[in-house]
Amino acid sequence: MSLESRTDSVTFTVNGRAEEVRVSPRRTLLAALREDLHLTGAKEGCGVGTCGACTVLVDGRPVLACLMLAVQAHGRSVETIEGLTRDGVLDPVQRAFIEHDAFQCGFCTPGQIMALQGLLRRQPDPSAEEIRRALDGNVCRCGAYLRIQAAALEIARTAEARRPGRPA
Amino acid sequence: MPRIVRQKIEFEGRIEERDVVIEGDDLPVWGATETLAIVGTRVPRVDGGDRVSGRARYTADLDPPGLLHAAVLRSPHAHARITKFDADAAERAPGVRLVLSAANAPRIPWYNGKSWLFDPELRYAGDEVAVVVADTAAQARDALDLIEVEYEPLPQVLTIDAALAPNAVLVHAEGNVLGGPEQYERGDVEAGFREADATVEMHADTPDVLHHSMETHGSVVHWSGDRLTVWDSTQHIFGVRRQVAAALKIPLDHVRVMSPFMGGGFGSKNGAGKYTIIAALASRQLGRPVRLMFTRADESQAAGKRPQSAQQIRLGAKRDGTLVAIDYRGASNLGAYRAIGSPLAGPAKELYACPNVRTEVVNVFTHTAPCAAFRAPGFVEGTVALEAAVEALADKLGIDPLEFRLRNYAETDQVLGRPYSSKFLRDAYERVAKAAGWERRAPAPATAVAGHGRRRGLGMGTQIWGGAGSPPAYAEMRLNPDGTAEIRIGTQEIGTGAKTALAQIAAEVLTLPVDRVSVSLGDTDFPYAPLSAGSQTITSCGPAVRMAADEVRRHLLDAAASVLEAAPNDIRLEAGRLFVAGVPERGMTVAEVAGRMGNFALSGRGFRGANPDGVTIRTFGAQIAEVEVDLDTGEVTVLRVVACHDVGRVINPLVYASQIEGGVIQGLGMALREEHLTDPDTGTVLDLGFDSYAVPRSSVIPEIVALAVDKPDPIANNLGAKGVGEPPIIPTPAAIANAVANATGARVTSLPITPAKVLGALGRLR
């Protein structure tokens, strides 16, 4: 049996829900999400890990889904942009993106937001420099960078203000 | 009564005469004193929720049942003939349904008859050789490797110089120059130079620059009987429809093209690609929907580019700074097929008052990938040459470069000999100078500074461009019984915020909150609208939307008059409420009036009126860049760019600022980093994606101050607006180049301004 015609079962959690897909060994996580699970929020901008449009969280950390095999996601927890909106209510980062006009065509936006989510999980009140560095892998050809940074800084400031022992 | 009017239409830097249909009288212009409640305010994008949530479905996200996937085999040679083609193994590969090539595809003329959809003669590395259609994208790509092709390499020309050399290999039988040199002259340039007290002369070169839209080019197509549906990542659904119908020889009404969301185009998606036609042929043959999306490597080879330019400019001025002569020559490397030349000479001809001007532009064919329009084609390149020469000449005369510009301010369009509809460039100069602290600018050192350390400098660039928009464009509106309103218009939202601006315009007319107005676009079933390019979407479509909303408003007033038992002339509409003039309590809301109609929608239709006769409509602007140059490494860091543009009335200041920032950032990339590389020996493309082609990223973005003149144009169209899409990229590379020269005295006018070029100009490169 050729490697290509072999399929493996991958069971994992996607946006809090248990999922199972049968995939060939070389199928990427991005293809599994987009084509098997119809979660098309994560985009293929390059397919080779250079643009960040496919960024999702795996066990809470940002990952380029085009560079991870679906089988590597077995037993792990994947979060995509679709998981951020609960009952139609946008999460604070999504709202900040809209308020700051942090996108134009919007194609890279799911990746930008998930990369930022990854940073905020690790560091709830990042500095401007930390934000710039964390998002350096996410290309926005329309050039919304400054607005993305402004949206991110607003979230960071809110987090800092909420931190216990700090004046509001 | 509809009438056909012949108008001079400006589009993408070129003037053409066009017959346009005008259906009647336009609405009066929203003038400077008009009080507007929604237009001119910072309304967040109406489709923001779709775009931040992953709900927005782009072309590659569509997955109709039975979808098949396609991949493209491209020529490895810059110029070759296919001598043997064998797809047997590929056709037998797992999942493969079809291989299309010159061997089996219908001969469909392409590139204005210069080639075929599949041409056995390949004229650039990346030219389409074959397309595989398979059950999965991976299977289609795998099968490409199984196609056996033998090529007979042919002699090639890759550069402007080679294409213009005597006895050069011809790309096309008609010759290597598109339509012959484009020449323009006014006054007597030689006499002008004799009058001049000072002259400067310089070269300016700009490289091939790639659009690299985040969403690659591609289509999903599906036949239902003899009717074809195309989802396309495009800036021009009606253009795609026409090209597809013509290529497949089917009636226009059998083709529906949709592009509800698209991920950027910047000029590269102004029409149908071969991919659309190929997908349609395959889909028809296989009876299944087909998706053909470019990979990023495809995008790097065959999706268009801003063409490389080679320019030479000479300016002459009197001691007092009066410009007396401009002599400009430019050449543009169009690649193998582009049918429209680059308007490189536009700025030199028109930006400054000068009695003696001579320009010549040569557009050259080479065996490289065809170029495409790219955000202000020609003008970005031409502005580098002109504005660099202007600052060099001002410095030479000891006149502040801004003062020099003001002394040569063009009050009228000297090319067509007529006034501008409005020109507030002085305001833009004044505002950028103040915000950027231009008075700090010290004259550039007379000789290049080759010391140690870092030096700062300021440089300016001026922008002139069209952006008038024109007829035809149409819109429909209906007001529902619950007081919500819907706009339908066959334009595109390419990321510029068009949908939001159109919703604002309609909401303004009906005095409704923006969230009560929905805009549907990107579908050829909707009223005709032009391509989203040339900074014309809002200026073409917005006036039609306003008129459609105005018709609904008039019906609403009539309905309210009947319900309120008053004369229609006595009904007022304010803040969503209709009432009798002078008796505010005798009134009802828009929703209440609409609701009285039962399940019936008040309808309106609007069209784009004619452009005013006898005037030239232009956008203007100025930018100042502040840079820091490391004299030891040659590295240039842009610290800040201050921009101010005269684009008439600003519909949405929030989205306006985004457009400005985006244009500046693309201009910055072009100034310092971006260069699409073709191997000078083989003609193959050396950068196949973001790893080797340096688009600007988050960490290199400077502070950008986006100012607006924000004065309505009194006559351009009923909104008083001009376009904003292209203007902000135009002066950025010039401003950065000037800032580097100001900092160091070393003038680099070959983009990108790499550390090596800076060190070379400083005389420090050994």
PDB file of N, CA, C and O in Angstrom, chain B residues 207-234:
ATOM      1  N   PRO B 207      12.878  48.798  -9.936  1.00  0.00           N
ATOM      2  CA  PRO B 207      12.889  47.371 -10.307  1.00  0.00           C
ATOM      3  C   PRO B 207      11.486  46.840 -10.577  1.00  0.00           C
ATOM      4  O   PRO B 207      10.492  47.522 -10.339  1.00  0.00           O
ATOM      5  N   ASP B 208      11.427  45.607 -11.053  1.00  0.00           N
ATOM      6  CA  ASP B 208      10.154  44.884 -11.056  1.00  0.00           C
ATOM      7  C   ASP B 208       9.699  44.738  -9.605  1.00  0.00           C
ATOM      8  O   ASP B 208      10.496  44.373  -8.728  1.00  0.00           O
ATOM      9  N   VAL B 209       8.444  45.039  -9.356  1.00  0.00           N
ATOM     10  CA  VAL B 209       7.892  44.933  -8.004  1.00  0.00           C
ATOM     11  C   VAL B 209       6.630  44.078  -8.081  1.00  0.00           C
ATOM     12  O   VAL B 209       5.799  44.273  -8.976  1.00  0.00           O
ATOM     13  N   LEU B 210       6.512  43.139  -7.184  1.00  0.00           N
ATOM     14  CA  LEU B 210       5.364  42.224  -7.211  1.00  0.00           C
ATOM     15  C   LEU B 210       4.228  42.713  -6.315  1.00  0.00           C
ATOM     16  O   LEU B 210       4.478  43.254  -5.243  1.00  0.00           O
ATOM     17  N   HIS B 211       3.012  42.452  -6.769  1.00  0.00           N
ATOM     18  CA  HIS B 211       1.840  42.841  -5.971  1.00  0.00           C
ATOM     19  C   HIS B 211       1.732  41.994  -4.707  1.00  0.00           C
ATOM     20  O   HIS B 211       1.481  42.509  -3.628  1.00  0.00           O
ATOM     21  N   HIS B 212       1.879  40.690  -4.894  1.00  0.00           N
ATOM     22  CA  HIS B 212       1.774  39.738  -3.783  1.00  0.00           C
ATOM     23  C   HIS B 212       0.544  39.980  -2.907  1.00  0.00           C
ATOM     24  O   HIS B 212       0.651  40.065  -1.667  1.00  0.00           O
ATOM     25  N   SER B 213      -0.615  40.083  -3.534  1.00  0.00           N
ATOM     26  CA  SER B 213      -1.854  40.102  -2.753  1.00  0.00           C
ATOM     27  C   SER B 213      -1.863  38.871  -1.852  1.00  0.00           C
ATOM     28  O   SER B 213      -1.410  37.803  -2.256  1.00  0.00           O
ATOM     29  N   MET B 214      -2.403  39.028  -0.654  1.00  0.00           N
ATOM     30  CA  MET B 214      -2.385  37.870   0.255  1.00  0.00           C
ATOM     31  C   MET B 214      -3.213  36.720  -0.298  1.00  0.00           C
ATOM     32  O   MET B 214      -2.869  35.560  -0.142  1.00  0.00           O
ATOM     33  N   GLU B 215      -4.334  37.041  -0.918  1.00  0.00           N
ATOM     34  CA  GLU B 215      -5.075  36.000  -1.618  1.00  0.00           C
ATOM     35  C   GLU B 215      -4.519  35.914  -3.027  1.00  0.00           C
ATOM     36  O   GLU B 215      -4.524  36.897  -3.766  1.00  0.00           O
ATOM     37  N   THR B 216      -4.074  34.724  -3.406  1.00  0.00           N
ATOM     38  CA  THR B 216      -3.513  34.563  -4.740  1.00  0.00           C
ATOM     39  C   THR B 216      -4.639  34.652  -5.777  1.00  0.00           C
ATOM     40  O   THR B 216      -5.808  34.666  -5.439  1.00  0.00           O
ATOM     41  N   HIS B 217      -4.229  34.704  -7.039  1.00  0.00           N
ATOM     42  CA  HIS B 217      -5.212  34.732  -8.128  1.00  0.00           C
ATOM     43  C   HIS B 217      -5.895  33.370  -8.239  1.00  0.00           C
ATOM     44  O   HIS B 217      -5.259  32.335  -8.038  1.00  0.00           O
ATOM     45  N   GLY B 218      -7.147  33.378  -8.614  1.00  0.00           N
ATOM     46  CA  GLY B 218      -7.802  32.094  -8.835  1.00  0.00           C
ATOM     47  C   GLY B 218      -9.295  32.207  -8.970  1.00  0.00           C
ATOM     48  O   GLY B 218      -9.889  33.257  -8.700  1.00  0.00           O
ATOM     49  N   SER B 219      -9.877  31.112  -9.438  1.00  0.00           N
ATOM     50  CA  SER B 219     -11.318  31.055  -9.670  1.00  0.00           C
ATOM     51  C   SER B 219     -11.860  29.709  -9.228  1.00  0.00           C
ATOM     52  O   SER B 219     -11.156  28.697  -9.248  1.00  0.00           O
ATOM     53  N   VAL B 220     -13.130  29.712  -8.873  1.00  0.00           N
ATOM     54  CA  VAL B 220     -13.912  28.486  -8.723  1.00  0.00           C
ATOM     55  C   VAL B 220     -15.052  28.608  -9.729  1.00  0.00           C
ATOM     56  O   VAL B 220     -15.732  29.646  -9.756  1.00  0.00           O
ATOM     57  N   VAL B 221     -15.209  27.607 -10.566  1.00  0.00           N
ATOM     58  CA  VAL B 221     -16.232  27.710 -11.605  1.00  0.00           C
ATOM     59  C   VAL B 221     -17.148  26.504 -11.577  1.00  0.00           C
ATOM     60  O   VAL B 221     -16.762  25.417 -11.142  1.00  0.00           O
ATOM     61  N   HIS B 222     -18.350  26.731 -12.022  1.00  0.00           N
ATOM     62  CA  HIS B 222     -19.341  25.654 -12.008  1.00  0.00           C
ATOM     63  C   HIS B 222     -20.362  25.884 -13.114  1.00  0.00           C
ATOM     64  O   HIS B 222     -20.890  26.982 -13.239  1.00  0.00           O
ATOM     65  N   TRP B 223     -20.611  24.869 -13.901  1.00  0.00           N
ATOM     66  CA  TRP B 223     -21.629  24.955 -14.955  1.00  0.00           C
ATOM     67  C   TRP B 223     -22.928  24.366 -14.453  1.00  0.00           C
ATOM     68  O   TRP B 223     -22.944  23.339 -13.786  1.00  0.00           O
ATOM     69  N   SER B 224     -24.004  25.000 -14.821  1.00  0.00           N
ATOM     70  CA  SER B 224     -25.311  24.409 -14.597  1.00  0.00           C
ATOM     71  C   SER B 224     -25.973  24.430 -15.967  1.00  0.00           C
ATOM     72  O   SER B 224     -26.423  25.475 -16.435  1.00  0.00           O
ATOM     73  N   GLY B 225     -25.971  23.274 -16.637  1.00  0.00           N
ATOM     74  CA  GLY B 225     -26.406  23.253 -18.040  1.00  0.00           C
ATOM     75  C   GLY B 225     -25.448  24.099 -18.857  1.00  0.00           C
ATOM     76  O   GLY B 225     -24.238  23.921 -18.785  1.00  0.00           O
ATOM     77  N   ASP B 226     -25.987  25.038 -19.623  1.00  0.00           N
ATOM     78  CA  ASP B 226     -25.096  25.870 -20.443  1.00  0.00           C
ATOM     79  C   ASP B 226     -24.850  27.218 -19.782  1.00  0.00           C
ATOM     80  O   ASP B 226     -24.455  28.172 -20.435  1.00  0.00           O
ATOM     81  N   ARG B 227     -25.105  27.291 -18.481  1.00  0.00           N
ATOM     82  CA  ARG B 227     -24.859  28.535 -17.756  1.00  0.00           C
ATOM     83  C   ARG B 227     -23.686  28.348 -16.802  1.00  0.00           C
ATOM     84  O   ARG B 227     -23.579  27.328 -16.128  1.00  0.00           O
ATOM     85  N   LEU B 228     -22.858  29.363 -16.781  1.00  0.00           N
ATOM     86  CA  LEU B 228     -21.599  29.251 -16.033  1.00  0.00           C
ATOM     87  C   LEU B 228     -21.602  30.236 -14.862  1.00  0.00           C
ATOM     88  O   LEU B 228     -21.909  31.409 -15.025  1.00  0.00           O
ATOM     89  N   THR B 229     -21.244  29.716 -13.686  1.00  0.00           N
ATOM     90  CA  THR B 229     -21.043  30.579 -12.531  1.00  0.00           C
ATOM     91  C   THR B 229     -19.560  30.598 -12.200  1.00  0.00           C
ATOM     92  O   THR B 229     -18.919  29.546 -12.148  1.00  0.00           O
ATOM     93  N   VAL B 230     -19.021  31.807 -12.030  1.00  0.00           N
ATOM     94  CA  VAL B 230     -17.605  31.975 -11.732  1.00  0.00           C
ATOM     95  C   VAL B 230     -17.481  32.742 -10.421  1.00  0.00           C
ATOM     96  O   VAL B 230     -18.061  33.813 -10.280  1.00  0.00           O
ATOM     97  N   TRP B 231     -16.782  32.159  -9.460  1.00  0.00           N
ATOM     98  CA  TRP B 231     -16.367  32.937  -8.290  1.00  0.00           C
ATOM     99  C   TRP B 231     -14.904  33.281  -8.526  1.00  0.00           C
ATOM    100  O   TRP B 231     -14.089  32.396  -8.814  1.00  0.00           O
ATOM    101  N   ASP B 232     -14.587  34.548  -8.425  1.00  0.00           N
ATOM    102  CA  ASP B 232     -13.254  34.950  -8.847  1.00  0.00           C
ATOM    103  C   ASP B 232     -12.700  35.961  -7.863  1.00  0.00           C
ATOM    104  O   ASP B 232     -13.425  36.826  -7.373  1.00  0.00           O
ATOM    105  N   SER B 233     -11.413  35.863  -7.619  1.00  0.00           N
ATOM    106  CA  SER B 233     -10.758  36.902  -6.829  1.00  0.00           C
ATOM    107  C   SER B 233     -10.391  38.016  -7.799  1.00  0.00           C
ATOM    108  O   SER B 233      -9.340  37.999  -8.420  1.00  0.00           O
ATOM    109  N   THR B 234     -11.291  38.968  -7.936  1.00  0.00           N
ATOM    110  CA  THR B 234     -11.111  39.953  -9.012  1.00  0.00           C
ATOM    111  C   THR B 234     -11.498  41.354  -8.574  1.00  0.00           C
ATOM    112  O   THR B 234     -12.302  41.537  -7.662  1.00  0.00           O
TER     113      THR B 234
END
